[in-house]
PDB file of C-alpha atoms in Angstrom:
ATOM      1  CA  UNK N  28       8.927  37.027 -41.599  1.00  0.00           C
ATOM      2  CA  UNK N  29       7.336  36.737 -38.127  1.00  0.00           C
ATOM      3  CA  UNK N  30       8.129  40.161 -36.697  1.00  0.00           C
ATOM      4  CA  UNK N  31       4.449  41.167 -36.589  1.00  0.00           C
ATOM      5  CA  UNK N  32       3.051  37.726 -35.789  1.00  0.00           C
ATOM      6  CA  UNK N  33       1.647  36.998 -32.338  1.00  0.00           C
ATOM      7  CA  UNK N  34       3.320  33.967 -30.827  1.00  0.00           C
ATOM      8  CA  UNK N  35       2.627  31.781 -27.814  1.00  0.00           C
ATOM      9  CA  UNK N  36       4.383  28.957 -26.062  1.00  0.00           C
ATOM     10  CA  UNK N  37       2.910  25.582 -25.231  1.00  0.00           C
ATOM     11  CA  UNK N  38       3.761  22.435 -23.347  1.00  0.00           C
ATOM     12  CA  UNK N  39       2.032  19.202 -22.403  1.00  0.00           C
ATOM     13  CA  UNK N  40       0.622  17.769 -19.195  1.00  0.00           C
ATOM     14  CA  UNK N  41      -0.861  14.388 -18.351  1.00  0.00           C
ATOM     15  CA  UNK N  42      -3.866  15.715 -16.368  1.00  0.00           C
ATOM     16  CA  UNK N  43      -5.689  18.889 -17.437  1.00  0.00           C
ATOM     17  CA  UNK N  44      -7.757  19.197 -14.252  1.00  0.00           C
ATOM     18  CA  UNK N  45      -4.669  19.040 -12.037  1.00  0.00           C
ATOM     19  CA  UNK N  46      -3.033  21.613 -14.306  1.00  0.00           C
ATOM     20  CA  UNK N  47      -6.128  23.849 -14.157  1.00  0.00           C
ATOM     21  CA  UNK N  48      -6.079  23.806 -10.340  1.00  0.00           C
ATOM     22  CA  UNK N  49      -2.327  24.286 -10.058  1.00  0.00           C
ATOM     23  CA  UNK N  50      -2.002  27.156 -12.526  1.00  0.00           C
ATOM     24  CA  UNK N  51      -5.276  28.800 -11.510  1.00  0.00           C
ATOM     25  CA  UNK N  52      -5.487  28.235  -7.751  1.00  0.00           C
ATOM     26  CA  UNK N  53      -1.844  27.770  -6.763  1.00  0.00           C
ATOM     27  CA  UNK N  54      -0.193  30.276  -9.112  1.00  0.00           C
ATOM     28  CA  UNK N  55      -3.161  32.617  -9.552  1.00  0.00           C
ATOM     29  CA  UNK N  56      -3.139  32.721 -13.350  1.00  0.00           C
ATOM     30  CA  UNK N  57      -6.262  33.175 -15.431  1.00  0.00           C
ATOM     31  CA  UNK N  58      -7.035  29.741 -16.897  1.00  0.00           C
ATOM     32  CA  UNK N  59      -9.584  29.083 -19.618  1.00  0.00           C
ATOM     33  CA  UNK N  60     -10.485  26.350 -22.077  1.00  0.00           C
ATOM     34  CA  UNK N  61      -9.357  26.802 -25.640  1.00  0.00           C
ATOM     35  CA  UNK N  62     -12.511  26.535 -27.720  1.00  0.00           C
ATOM     36  CA  UNK N  63     -12.173  23.937 -30.444  1.00  0.00           C
ATOM     37  CA  UNK N  64     -15.175  22.823 -32.447  1.00  0.00           C
ATOM     38  CA  UNK N  65     -16.356  19.268 -31.867  1.00  0.00           C
ATOM     39  CA  UNK N  66     -13.695  18.547 -29.246  1.00  0.00           C
ATOM     40  CA  UNK N  67     -14.808  17.212 -25.859  1.00  0.00           C
ATOM     41  CA  UNK N  68     -13.830  19.441 -22.913  1.00  0.00           C
ATOM     42  CA  UNK N  69     -11.421  16.875 -21.442  1.00  0.00           C
ATOM     43  CA  UNK N  70      -9.298  17.077 -24.609  1.00  0.00           C
ATOM     44  CA  UNK N  71      -9.380  20.859 -25.073  1.00  0.00           C
ATOM     45  CA  UNK N  72      -6.132  22.653 -24.342  1.00  0.00           C
ATOM     46  CA  UNK N  73      -6.000  25.213 -21.549  1.00  0.00           C
ATOM     47  CA  UNK N  74      -4.993  28.803 -22.082  1.00  0.00           C
ATOM     48  CA  UNK N  75      -3.015  30.592 -19.368  1.00  0.00           C
ATOM     49  CA  UNK N  76      -2.898  34.351 -19.255  1.00  0.00           C
ATOM     50  CA  UNK N  77       0.083  35.880 -17.482  1.00  0.00           C
ATOM     51  CA  UNK N  78       1.058  39.519 -17.200  1.00  0.00           C
ATOM     52  CA  UNK N  79       2.344  41.148 -20.359  1.00  0.00           C
ATOM     53  CA  UNK N  80      -0.294  39.593 -22.579  1.00  0.00           C
ATOM     54  CA  UNK N  81       1.709  36.568 -23.707  1.00  0.00           C
ATOM     55  CA  UNK N  82      -0.472  33.499 -24.022  1.00  0.00           C
ATOM     56  CA  UNK N  83       0.533  30.031 -22.914  1.00  0.00           C
ATOM     57  CA  UNK N  84      -1.226  26.875 -24.056  1.00  0.00           C
ATOM     58  CA  UNK N  85      -1.220  23.636 -22.089  1.00  0.00           C
ATOM     59  CA  UNK N  86      -2.392  20.575 -23.952  1.00  0.00           C
ATOM     60  CA  UNK N  87      -3.160  17.052 -22.779  1.00  0.00           C
ATOM     61  CA  UNK N  88      -0.863  14.259 -23.808  1.00  0.00           C
ATOM     62  CA  UNK N  89      -1.554  10.741 -22.486  1.00  0.00           C
ATOM     63  CA  UNK N  90       2.091   9.657 -22.862  1.00  0.00           C
ATOM     64  CA  UNK N  91       3.408  12.955 -21.440  1.00  0.00           C
ATOM     65  CA  UNK N  92       7.049  13.024 -20.386  1.00  0.00           C
ATOM     66  CA  UNK N  93       8.050  16.015 -18.240  1.00  0.00           C
ATOM     67  CA  UNK N  94      10.456  18.427 -19.868  1.00  0.00           C
ATOM     68  CA  UNK N  95      14.019  18.218 -18.586  1.00  0.00           C
ATOM     69  CA  UNK N  96      14.397  21.984 -18.943  1.00  0.00           C
ATOM     70  CA  UNK N  97      12.499  25.042 -17.734  1.00  0.00           C
ATOM     71  CA  UNK N  98       9.303  25.479 -19.771  1.00  0.00           C
ATOM     72  CA  UNK N  99       7.961  28.623 -18.089  1.00  0.00           C
ATOM     73  CA  UNK N 100       9.633  31.477 -16.186  1.00  0.00           C
ATOM     74  CA  UNK N 101       7.939  34.096 -14.020  1.00  0.00           C
ATOM     75  CA  UNK N 102       9.779  37.378 -13.442  1.00  0.00           C
ATOM     76  CA  UNK N 103       9.188  38.661  -9.933  1.00  0.00           C
ATOM     77  CA  UNK N 104      10.243  41.899  -8.233  1.00  0.00           C
ATOM     78  CA  UNK N 105      11.199  40.086  -5.000  1.00  0.00           C
ATOM     79  CA  UNK N 106      12.270  36.465  -5.268  1.00  0.00           C
ATOM     80  CA  UNK N 107      12.343  36.022  -1.478  1.00  0.00           C
ATOM     81  CA  UNK N 108       8.670  36.996  -1.173  1.00  0.00           C
ATOM     82  CA  UNK N 109       7.686  34.897  -4.199  1.00  0.00           C
ATOM     83  CA  UNK N 110       9.449  31.793  -2.863  1.00  0.00           C
ATOM     84  CA  UNK N 111       7.958  32.291   0.608  1.00  0.00           C
ATOM     85  CA  UNK N 112       4.420  32.720  -0.764  1.00  0.00           C
ATOM     86  CA  UNK N 113       4.657  29.735  -3.102  1.00  0.00           C
ATOM     87  CA  UNK N 114       6.133  27.577  -0.319  1.00  0.00           C
ATOM     88  CA  UNK N 115       3.277  28.680   1.959  1.00  0.00           C
ATOM     89  CA  UNK N 116       0.871  27.455  -0.750  1.00  0.00           C
ATOM     90  CA  UNK N 117       2.573  24.064  -0.857  1.00  0.00           C
ATOM     91  CA  UNK N 118       5.038  24.459  -3.733  1.00  0.00           C
ATOM     92  CA  UNK N 119       8.274  22.535  -3.213  1.00  0.00           C
ATOM     93  CA  UNK N 120      11.395  24.013  -4.730  1.00  0.00           C
ATOM     94  CA  UNK N 121      14.041  21.980  -6.503  1.00  0.00           C
ATOM     95  CA  UNK N 122      17.441  21.559  -4.882  1.00  0.00           C
ATOM     96  CA  UNK N 123      20.489  21.534  -7.136  1.00  0.00           C
ATOM     97  CA  UNK N 124      24.200  21.024  -6.534  1.00  0.00           C
ATOM     98  CA  UNK N 125      27.172  21.960  -8.671  1.00  0.00           C
ATOM     99  CA  UNK N 126      27.183  24.873 -11.089  1.00  0.00           C
ATOM    100  CA  UNK N 127      23.562  25.870 -10.387  1.00  0.00           C
ATOM    101  CA  UNK N 128      23.715  25.201  -6.644  1.00  0.00           C
ATOM    102  CA  UNK N 129      20.638  26.336  -4.707  1.00  0.00           C
ATOM    103  CA  UNK N 130      20.424  27.361  -1.067  1.00  0.00           C
ATOM    104  CA  UNK N 131      18.189  25.679   1.538  1.00  0.00           C
ATOM    105  CA  UNK N 132      15.157  27.605   0.213  1.00  0.00           C
ATOM    106  CA  UNK N 133      15.824  26.513  -3.380  1.00  0.00           C
ATOM    107  CA  UNK N 134      17.192  29.849  -4.636  1.00  0.00           C
ATOM    108  CA  UNK N 135      20.227  29.922  -6.920  1.00  0.00           C
ATOM    109  CA  UNK N 136      22.315  32.978  -6.073  1.00  0.00           C
ATOM    110  CA  UNK N 137      25.204  32.605  -8.494  1.00  0.00           C
ATOM    111  CA  UNK N 138      27.564  35.386  -9.482  1.00  0.00           C
ATOM    112  CA  UNK N 139      26.841  35.003 -13.185  1.00  0.00           C
ATOM    113  CA  UNK N 140      23.144  35.354 -13.783  1.00  0.00           C
ATOM    114  CA  UNK N 141      19.953  36.223 -11.970  1.00  0.00           C
ATOM    115  CA  UNK N 142      18.635  34.803  -8.725  1.00  0.00           C
ATOM    116  CA  UNK N 143      16.310  31.982  -9.706  1.00  0.00           C
ATOM    117  CA  UNK N 144      14.306  29.227  -8.021  1.00  0.00           C
ATOM    118  CA  UNK N 145      12.875  26.195  -9.818  1.00  0.00           C
ATOM    119  CA  UNK N 146       9.763  24.163  -9.041  1.00  0.00           C
ATOM    120  CA  UNK N 147       7.555  21.636 -10.841  1.00  0.00           C
ATOM    121  CA  UNK N 148       3.927  21.548 -11.890  1.00  0.00           C
ATOM    122  CA  UNK N 149       1.807  18.431 -11.168  1.00  0.00           C
ATOM    123  CA  UNK N 150       2.913  16.911 -14.499  1.00  0.00           C
ATOM    124  CA  UNK N 151       6.600  17.311 -13.570  1.00  0.00           C
ATOM    125  CA  UNK N 152       7.366  20.216 -15.907  1.00  0.00           C
ATOM    126  CA  UNK N 153      10.020  22.617 -14.600  1.00  0.00           C
ATOM    127  CA  UNK N 154       8.963  26.222 -13.905  1.00  0.00           C
ATOM    128  CA  UNK N 155      10.878  29.059 -12.284  1.00  0.00           C
ATOM    129  CA  UNK N 156      10.655  32.404 -10.567  1.00  0.00           C
ATOM    130  CA  UNK N 157      13.422  34.834 -11.521  1.00  0.00           C
ATOM    131  CA  UNK N 158      14.387  37.997  -9.699  1.00  0.00           C
ATOM    132  CA  UNK N 159      13.900  41.030 -11.955  1.00  0.00           C
ATOM    133  CA  UNK N 160      17.125  42.963 -12.343  1.00  0.00           C
TER     134      UNK N 160
END
């Protein structure tokens, strides 16, 4: 039914301007307003353009609650370099214990699965960088 349909993901934030700066300046994504007739700019969703052409929409939600799961993953060729560069830019990585234990830099290096490091956007949503295999 949807095999030829273009799809995109979306998630909410509580402050579009903070999201615009974080995703555009901090992560280096192309950020633009989604044009919607008769909608003031402060209520217009943002469109993020990442590599591969998949669109991501971020929409404002006054009663936003951060997702308790990862909403957006970025595949990177070198997780060490990605973590170092993001940390240099001020990103703080999550620290986890137990099954998904992370090292001091915030990188999970488990036997079953890829190397992955999680961080949060200004609205508290969980994002990650994942080492390409």
